[in-house]
Structure formats: C-alpha cells, structure tokens
C-alpha cells in the first residue's frame, strides 16, 4: 500500500486526501509492528469511512525515535491528527495500540467520537522472557512471537508478512514498546471513559487473554463486546472479515449508543 507522511508519521490510507465529511478511523498497530497489521481493514472500510493506519514513531517508515510510554505515543498521534487536519476521529488499536486508544479516550475525549480496543487490556504486564529474548537474540524473539501471536488454528503463512516487518524493527524500539506496555495500568480509571467503545477479543489470545477484555467491558460505561473464535492476538490478520464486520456494525450503531 502507498504510504504518506505528515509530522514525521508515515501512514497508509484508503482514500487520501481524506474527505472532510466522513468519520475517520485511525488504526494503531502492536509492539514492533507497522501499519501492515491493518491493511485488510484500511481497504475494506474505505468506501464508507476515512481509513488511516499509522506507523508509530520509530516504526516502519515513520521518523524516530521510538518511545517507552503509552502517553508519549498518544501525544504523538494527537499532534499528527492536528497537523493533518483530521476530525470525527475513531481510533482503533491492538495491544499497545489499544493502550494508546485508552489513553486518548482518557486525555483527549473531546476530539474523539468513539474508540475501538482490539486484543488489549487496561493493564499490560509483560513476561520477563520477552525482554530477555529481545536483548539476547532479536530473531529468536521474532520466532517466539510467531508461537504466541496467533491461534494454533491459523495457517502459519498468514503471519509471514507481519513477522517480516517485526523482524525489521529496531530491537531497541520493540523493547521500548514492551516497556511502555509493562508500565501501562489504567484499571482504576476506566470509569472516566465516557465515549462509546467497541471491544474485540479473540478466543485463543495468549498475550492479552479474553479475561482482560471482560474487565474492559465491565468497567467502561458504553462498551460493546465482540468475541471472535478460532483466532489469537493478531486477529485483524487471522480473521480480517470478522474484524471489519464488527467495526462496521459498531460505527453504524454509534448514533443509538
Ligand atoms: N485485565 C484484567 N485482569 C488483569 C489484567 C487486565 N488487563 N492484567 C492483569 N490482570 C489480572 C491477572 O489475571 C492476575 O489475576 P489473578 O491474580 O486472578 O491471576 C492479576 O491481575 C495480576 O496479574 P499481572 O498484573 O499480570 O501480574 P502477574 O505477576 O500475575 O503476571 C505476567 C505477570 C507477565 C506473567 C502476566 O501478566 C502475563 O502472563 N502476561 C501476558 C503475557 C504477556 O507478556 N503479554 C504481553 C502484553 S503486551
């Protein structure tokens, strides 16, 4: 997909420049990844909505450096959307991307119409083994994440493009992402979220199990839940149509939430 760059942030878009009268979905990837995670949704939803998938600072084709707090990433995205002149925003993030969306819902709600949280949680402690393996042998970490990232039911080849972009990420940037996750904890603050929120969880997610989404659903006032079966953490790649349908149905229903 063709990439654009504003304020040092590289992104793909379904239609660019984005028509001013439509809702704008901002897709945010997981640790060590790029906009590629959301290619299917950027394309499939482009007829109805503005769809943009970002490379976080330090990732893909965005300028560096990477960051190691969720709040810093959220501020970088808010600076980007302001510079790009985007409005009617609905951020949609996976894992650390979902943590960034929660941070935006807490700190910048006036700029958002809603939020979408995919394979994430209000607290994201990270296994020490992840930090140790990144430090010791980054390609071994990539091989390990292949085992954790998807459902055993997902054909291995479906993951190849995502694993290739992760393998190309600077190990220090990936480590910073996981440090940001490890520090993230808004479990006590979810009651402050007032916008409608779609929560998508996948049955076989080992990194952010459905239990984390149960907590989000219980504690966010205007939450809608979608459970996807036969998929793991990287559900937008494993079950692209199901994720697209859930997002579309949620956005269609926004007026009544
Ligand atoms: N939502 C709801 N409950 C949560 C939660 C969330 N986001 N995060 C943690 N909890 C729960 C845990 O399930 C646990 O409950 P329990 O005591 O009933 O079992 C409790 O809070 C404490 O868990 P946690 O804060 O994670 O600390 P821990 O020392 O028990 O475990 C890890 C630390 C790293 C082993 C664990 O968090 C883990 O397995 N994480 C998933 C794997 C991973 O690294 N994911 C990467 C995320 S980016």
Tab-separated table of C-alpha atoms and ligand atoms in Angstrom:
chain	number	residue	atom	x	y	z
A	1	UNK	CA	0.000	0.000	0.000
A	2	UNK	CA	1.175	3.529	-0.777
A	3	UNK	CA	2.492	5.474	2.206
A	4	UNK	CA	2.152	9.168	3.054
A	5	UNK	CA	3.974	11.161	5.753
A	6	UNK	CA	2.870	14.078	7.927
A	7	UNK	CA	4.676	15.369	11.043
A	8	UNK	CA	7.187	12.503	10.763
A	9	UNK	CA	4.385	9.891	10.929
A	10	UNK	CA	4.073	7.530	7.977
A	11	UNK	CA	0.628	6.099	7.169
A	12	UNK	CA	-1.447	4.215	4.641
A	13	UNK	CA	-4.912	5.497	3.748
A	14	UNK	CA	-7.942	4.056	1.965
A	15	UNK	CA	-8.588	7.443	0.325
A	16	UNK	CA	-6.140	10.360	0.555
A	17	UNK	CA	-6.633	13.283	0.998
A	18	UNK	CA	-9.408	12.331	3.417
A	19	UNK	CA	-12.864	13.804	2.606
A	20	UNK	CA	-13.836	16.180	5.445
A	21	UNK	CA	-17.422	14.978	5.880
A	22	UNK	CA	-16.698	11.349	6.863
A	23	UNK	CA	-15.765	9.600	10.102
A	24	UNK	CA	-12.004	8.961	10.320
A	25	UNK	CA	-10.702	5.642	11.606
A	26	UNK	CA	-7.092	5.826	12.852
A	27	UNK	CA	-5.612	2.313	13.116
A	28	UNK	CA	-2.689	1.724	15.515
A	29	UNK	CA	-0.537	-1.409	15.448
A	30	UNK	CA	1.041	-3.546	18.197
A	31	UNK	CA	4.603	-3.683	19.587
A	32	UNK	CA	7.354	-3.828	16.929
A	33	UNK	CA	4.803	-3.838	14.081
A	34	UNK	CA	3.690	-1.385	11.352
A	35	UNK	CA	0.526	-0.226	9.575
A	36	UNK	CA	0.597	-3.529	7.684
A	37	UNK	CA	-1.351	-5.132	10.550
A	38	UNK	CA	-4.433	-3.220	9.380
A	39	UNK	CA	-4.105	-3.473	5.577
A	40	UNK	CA	-7.302	-5.535	5.194
A	41	UNK	CA	-9.449	-3.142	7.288
A	42	UNK	CA	-7.986	0.028	5.678
A	43	UNK	CA	-9.021	-1.303	2.270
A	44	UNK	CA	-12.355	-2.899	3.207
A	45	UNK	CA	-13.768	0.085	5.126
A	46	UNK	CA	-12.526	2.811	2.742
A	47	UNK	CA	-15.793	3.085	0.817
A	48	UNK	CA	-17.658	4.363	3.887
A	49	UNK	CA	-15.028	5.883	6.193
A	50	UNK	CA	-11.674	7.630	6.056
A	51	UNK	CA	-9.248	4.858	6.998
A	52	UNK	CA	-5.665	5.610	8.040
A	53	UNK	CA	-3.179	3.128	9.535
A	54	UNK	CA	-0.118	4.698	11.180
A	55	UNK	CA	3.432	3.567	11.719
A	56	UNK	CA	4.158	4.636	15.315
A	57	UNK	CA	7.278	6.837	15.767
A	58	UNK	CA	10.428	4.728	15.203
A	59	UNK	CA	8.461	2.012	13.330
A	60	UNK	CA	8.142	1.236	9.632
A	61	UNK	CA	8.743	4.419	7.648
A	62	UNK	CA	8.000	6.892	10.467
A	63	UNK	CA	10.731	9.107	11.886
A	64	UNK	CA	12.263	8.080	15.203
A	65	UNK	CA	12.893	7.787	17.958
A	66	UNK	CA	10.584	5.104	19.378
A	67	UNK	CA	9.056	5.853	22.780
A	68	UNK	CA	8.633	3.979	26.022
A	69	UNK	CA	5.416	5.311	27.455
A	70	UNK	CA	1.874	4.946	26.130
A	71	UNK	CA	1.198	8.623	26.948
A	72	UNK	CA	4.077	9.769	24.690
A	73	UNK	CA	2.721	7.699	21.782
A	74	UNK	CA	-0.800	9.098	22.368
A	75	UNK	CA	0.574	12.666	22.323
A	76	UNK	CA	2.492	11.965	19.086
A	77	UNK	CA	-0.744	10.739	17.444
A	78	UNK	CA	-2.714	13.775	18.652
A	79	UNK	CA	-0.013	16.082	17.200
A	80	UNK	CA	-0.261	14.133	13.914
A	81	UNK	CA	-4.060	14.388	13.639
A	82	UNK	CA	-3.948	18.097	14.392
A	83	UNK	CA	-1.296	18.739	11.730
A	84	UNK	CA	-3.191	16.533	9.228
A	85	UNK	CA	-6.417	18.450	9.969
A	86	UNK	CA	-8.379	15.275	10.721
A	87	UNK	CA	-11.696	15.359	12.612
A	88	UNK	CA	-14.566	12.967	13.523
A	89	UNK	CA	-11.934	10.609	14.932
A	90	UNK	CA	-12.378	6.981	15.964
A	91	UNK	CA	-9.011	5.479	16.977
A	92	UNK	CA	-8.728	1.681	16.758
A	93	UNK	CA	-5.697	-0.046	18.296
A	94	UNK	CA	-4.359	-3.512	19.010
A	95	UNK	CA	-2.374	-4.425	22.129
A	96	UNK	CA	-0.129	-1.369	22.813
A	97	UNK	CA	-2.254	0.322	20.138
A	98	UNK	CA	-5.313	-0.400	22.310
A	99	UNK	CA	-3.498	1.027	25.324
A	100	UNK	CA	-2.850	4.189	23.283
A	101	UNK	CA	-6.567	4.359	22.390
A	102	UNK	CA	-7.499	4.097	26.097
A	103	UNK	CA	-5.026	6.910	26.841
A	104	UNK	CA	-6.638	9.030	24.088
A	105	UNK	CA	-10.130	8.265	25.461
A	106	UNK	CA	-8.950	9.425	28.903
A	107	UNK	CA	-6.970	12.506	27.856
A	108	UNK	CA	-8.378	13.693	24.530
A	109	UNK	CA	-12.036	12.550	24.540
A	110	UNK	CA	-13.236	15.911	23.202
A	111	UNK	CA	-11.524	15.106	19.877
A	112	UNK	CA	-12.953	11.565	19.587
A	113	UNK	CA	-16.347	10.163	18.619
A	114	UNK	CA	-15.621	6.665	19.957
A	115	UNK	CA	-12.778	4.164	20.439
A	116	UNK	CA	-12.065	0.582	19.366
A	117	UNK	CA	-9.960	-1.740	21.540
A	118	UNK	CA	-8.671	-4.941	19.944
A	119	UNK	CA	-6.683	-7.663	21.778
A	120	UNK	CA	-5.721	-5.387	24.648
A	121	UNK	CA	-6.242	-4.655	28.341
A	122	UNK	CA	-6.273	-1.902	30.948
A	123	UNK	CA	-3.045	-3.344	32.390
A	124	UNK	CA	-0.431	-4.978	30.163
A	125	UNK	CA	2.311	-6.602	32.235
A	126	UNK	CA	4.907	-8.290	30.049
A	127	UNK	CA	6.596	-11.663	30.615
A	128	UNK	CA	10.300	-11.166	31.578
A	129	UNK	CA	11.118	-13.785	28.915
A	130	UNK	CA	10.098	-11.264	26.223
A	131	UNK	CA	12.612	-8.635	27.418
A	132	UNK	CA	15.350	-11.259	27.912
A	133	UNK	CA	14.923	-12.721	24.432
A	134	UNK	CA	14.832	-9.306	22.683
A	135	UNK	CA	18.088	-8.423	24.471
A	136	UNK	CA	19.797	-11.751	23.746
A	137	UNK	CA	18.719	-12.614	20.194
A	138	UNK	CA	16.116	-10.496	18.393
A	139	UNK	CA	15.415	-13.032	15.646
A	140	UNK	CA	14.746	-15.638	18.331
A	141	UNK	CA	12.222	-13.206	19.800
A	142	UNK	CA	10.523	-12.972	16.386
A	143	UNK	CA	10.375	-16.777	16.181
A	144	UNK	CA	8.929	-16.883	19.705
A	145	UNK	CA	6.304	-14.246	18.954
A	146	UNK	CA	5.149	-16.307	15.990
A	147	UNK	CA	4.243	-19.026	18.519
A	148	UNK	CA	2.408	-16.653	20.872
A	149	UNK	CA	0.815	-14.283	18.353
A	150	UNK	CA	-1.772	-16.450	16.629
A	151	UNK	CA	-4.244	-19.246	17.240
A	152	UNK	CA	-2.935	-22.767	16.596
A	153	UNK	CA	-5.765	-22.927	14.042
A	154	UNK	CA	-4.272	-20.081	11.945
A	155	UNK	CA	-2.184	-21.185	8.928
A	156	UNK	CA	1.451	-20.163	9.586
A	157	UNK	CA	1.853	-18.468	6.198
A	158	UNK	CA	-0.833	-15.888	7.066
A	159	UNK	CA	1.586	-14.483	9.653
A	160	UNK	CA	4.625	-14.221	7.366
A	161	UNK	CA	4.232	-10.548	6.272
A	162	UNK	CA	3.660	-9.363	9.862
A	163	UNK	CA	6.614	-11.377	11.175
A	164	UNK	CA	8.801	-9.912	8.423
A	165	UNK	CA	8.019	-6.324	9.459
A	166	UNK	CA	8.599	-7.226	13.115
A	167	UNK	CA	11.961	-8.780	12.189
A	168	UNK	CA	12.971	-5.475	10.520
A	169	UNK	CA	12.038	-3.288	13.534
A	170	UNK	CA	14.940	-1.895	15.567
A	171	UNK	CA	15.134	-4.212	18.641
A	172	UNK	CA	15.523	-1.158	20.886
A	173	UNK	CA	12.208	0.215	19.549
A	174	UNK	CA	10.398	-3.097	20.145
A	175	UNK	CA	11.866	-3.245	23.670
A	176	UNK	CA	10.629	0.336	24.276
A	177	UNK	CA	7.118	-0.692	23.199
A	178	UNK	CA	7.095	-3.570	25.684
A	179	UNK	CA	8.430	-1.291	28.455
A	180	UNK	CA	5.538	1.068	27.668
A	181	UNK	CA	3.088	-1.853	27.950
A	182	UNK	CA	4.636	-3.073	31.202
A	183	UNK	CA	4.198	0.400	32.783
A	184	UNK	CA	0.648	0.847	31.481
A	185	UNK	CA	-2.150	0.490	34.035
A	186	UNK	CA	-5.477	2.343	33.797
A	187	UNK	CA	-7.539	-0.350	35.570
A	188	UNK	CA	-8.714	2.187	38.158
A	189	UNK	CA	-9.528	4.869	35.549
A	190	UNK	CA	-11.860	3.085	33.109
A	191	UNK	CA	-14.921	4.689	34.778
A	192	UNK	CA	-13.717	8.034	33.381
A	193	UNK	CA	-14.225	6.843	29.784
A	194	UNK	CA	-17.490	8.307	28.516
A	195	UNK	CA	-17.343	7.687	24.755
A	196	UNK	CA	-18.799	4.519	23.160
A	197	UNK	CA	-16.168	1.780	22.946
A	198	UNK	CA	-16.048	-1.418	20.893
A	199	UNK	CA	-14.028	-4.217	22.494
A	200	UNK	CA	-12.875	-7.048	20.223
A	201	UNK	CA	-11.331	-10.121	21.845
A	202	UNK	CA	-10.141	-13.385	20.328
A	203	UNK	CA	-10.733	-16.739	21.960
A	204	UNK	CA	-7.156	-18.065	21.598
A	205	UNK	CA	-5.297	-14.853	22.546
A	206	UNK	CA	-2.431	-15.850	24.861
A	207	UNK	CA	-0.842	-12.386	25.173
A	208	UNK	CA	-3.939	-10.420	26.201
A	209	UNK	CA	-6.471	-13.124	27.132
A	210	UNK	CA	-10.257	-12.528	26.850
A	211	UNK	CA	-10.270	-12.050	30.648
A	212	UNK	CA	-8.623	-8.642	30.029
A	213	UNK	CA	-11.477	-7.715	27.676
A	214	UNK	CA	-14.055	-8.920	30.231
A	215	UNK	CA	-12.603	-6.323	32.607
A	216	UNK	CA	-12.761	-3.582	29.963
A	217	UNK	CA	-16.370	-4.482	29.127
A	218	UNK	CA	-17.439	-4.478	32.787
A	219	UNK	CA	-15.810	-1.150	33.628
A	220	UNK	CA	-16.359	1.019	30.530
A	221	UNK	CA	-19.844	2.530	30.668
A	222	UNK	CA	-20.768	2.474	26.960
A	223	UNK	CA	-18.994	-0.730	25.926
A	224	UNK	CA	-19.983	-3.099	23.119
A	225	UNK	CA	-18.252	-6.512	23.008
A	226	UNK	CA	-17.367	-8.688	20.043
A	227	UNK	CA	-15.804	-12.113	20.677
A	228	UNK	CA	-14.069	-13.792	17.761
A	229	UNK	CA	-13.474	-17.540	17.757
A	230	UNK	CA	-10.622	-19.503	16.189
A	231	UNK	CA	-8.187	-16.555	16.334
A	232	UNK	CA	-5.415	-15.292	18.595
A	233	UNK	CA	-3.730	-11.975	19.408
A	234	UNK	CA	-3.290	-10.742	15.820
A	235	UNK	CA	-6.971	-11.212	14.983
A	236	UNK	CA	-7.080	-8.444	12.292
A	237	UNK	CA	-4.746	-10.645	10.211
A	238	UNK	CA	-6.216	-14.006	11.282
A	239	UNK	CA	-9.902	-13.108	10.820
A	240	UNK	CA	-9.900	-9.919	8.716
A	241	UNK	CA	-13.536	-10.086	7.599
A	242	UNK	CA	-14.893	-10.684	11.107
A	243	UNK	CA	-12.932	-7.696	12.458
A	244	UNK	CA	-14.056	-5.470	9.581
A	245	UNK	CA	-17.696	-6.502	10.079
A	246	UNK	CA	-17.546	-5.818	13.834
A	247	UNK	CA	-16.078	-2.337	13.262
A	248	UNK	CA	-18.613	-1.523	10.555
A	249	UNK	CA	-21.576	-2.680	12.681
A	250	UNK	CA	-20.308	-0.653	15.662
A	251	UNK	CA	-19.873	2.535	13.620
A	252	UNK	CA	-23.322	2.055	12.058
A	253	UNK	CA	-24.837	1.781	15.547
A	254	UNK	CA	-22.993	4.772	17.038
A	255	UNK	CA	-25.963	7.108	16.779
A	256	UNK	CA	-28.029	4.839	19.039
A	257	UNK	CA	-25.335	4.166	21.705
B	1	LIG	N1	-7.389	-7.060	32.890
B	1	LIG	C1	-7.912	-7.841	33.848
B	1	LIG	N2	-7.158	-8.524	34.742
B	1	LIG	C2	-5.828	-8.379	34.659
B	1	LIG	C3	-5.218	-7.603	33.669
B	1	LIG	C4	-6.067	-6.908	32.779
B	1	LIG	N3	-5.567	-6.113	31.841
B	1	LIG	N4	-3.881	-7.651	33.823
B	1	LIG	C5	-3.649	-8.460	34.869
B	1	LIG	N5	-4.828	-8.901	35.358
B	1	LIG	C6	-5.008	-9.816	36.485
B	1	LIG	C7	-4.282	-11.116	36.247
B	1	LIG	O1	-5.070	-12.030	35.527
B	1	LIG	C8	-3.985	-11.553	37.636
B	1	LIG	O2	-5.168	-12.085	38.203
B	1	LIG	P1	-5.108	-13.392	39.161
B	1	LIG	O3	-4.258	-12.962	40.307
B	1	LIG	O4	-6.545	-13.632	39.493
B	1	LIG	O5	-4.490	-14.462	38.325
B	1	LIG	C9	-3.690	-10.231	38.353
B	1	LIG	O6	-4.373	-9.234	37.611
B	1	LIG	C10	-2.192	-9.877	38.382
B	1	LIG	O7	-1.657	-10.054	37.084
B	1	LIG	P2	-0.435	-9.259	36.482
B	1	LIG	O8	-0.583	-7.825	36.796
B	1	LIG	O9	-0.342	-9.594	35.046
B	1	LIG	O10	0.859	-9.757	37.274
B	1	LIG	P3	1.440	-11.225	37.438
B	1	LIG	O11	2.714	-11.014	38.208
B	1	LIG	O12	0.431	-12.157	37.988
B	1	LIG	O13	1.787	-11.744	35.962
B	1	LIG	C11	2.827	-11.834	33.785
B	1	LIG	C12	2.797	-11.146	35.159
B	1	LIG	C13	3.767	-11.039	32.907
B	1	LIG	C14	3.302	-13.278	33.917
B	1	LIG	C15	1.385	-11.833	33.179
B	1	LIG	O14	0.952	-10.501	33.141
B	1	LIG	C16	1.238	-12.435	31.825
B	1	LIG	O15	1.215	-13.643	31.634
B	1	LIG	N6	1.026	-11.555	30.806
B	1	LIG	C17	0.613	-11.984	29.474
B	1	LIG	C18	1.754	-12.268	28.561
B	1	LIG	C19	2.433	-11.046	28.033
B	1	LIG	O16	3.616	-10.834	28.247
B	1	LIG	N7	1.716	-10.233	27.278
B	1	LIG	C20	2.273	-9.081	26.629
B	1	LIG	C21	1.274	-7.980	26.690
B	1	LIG	S1	1.776	-6.643	25.629
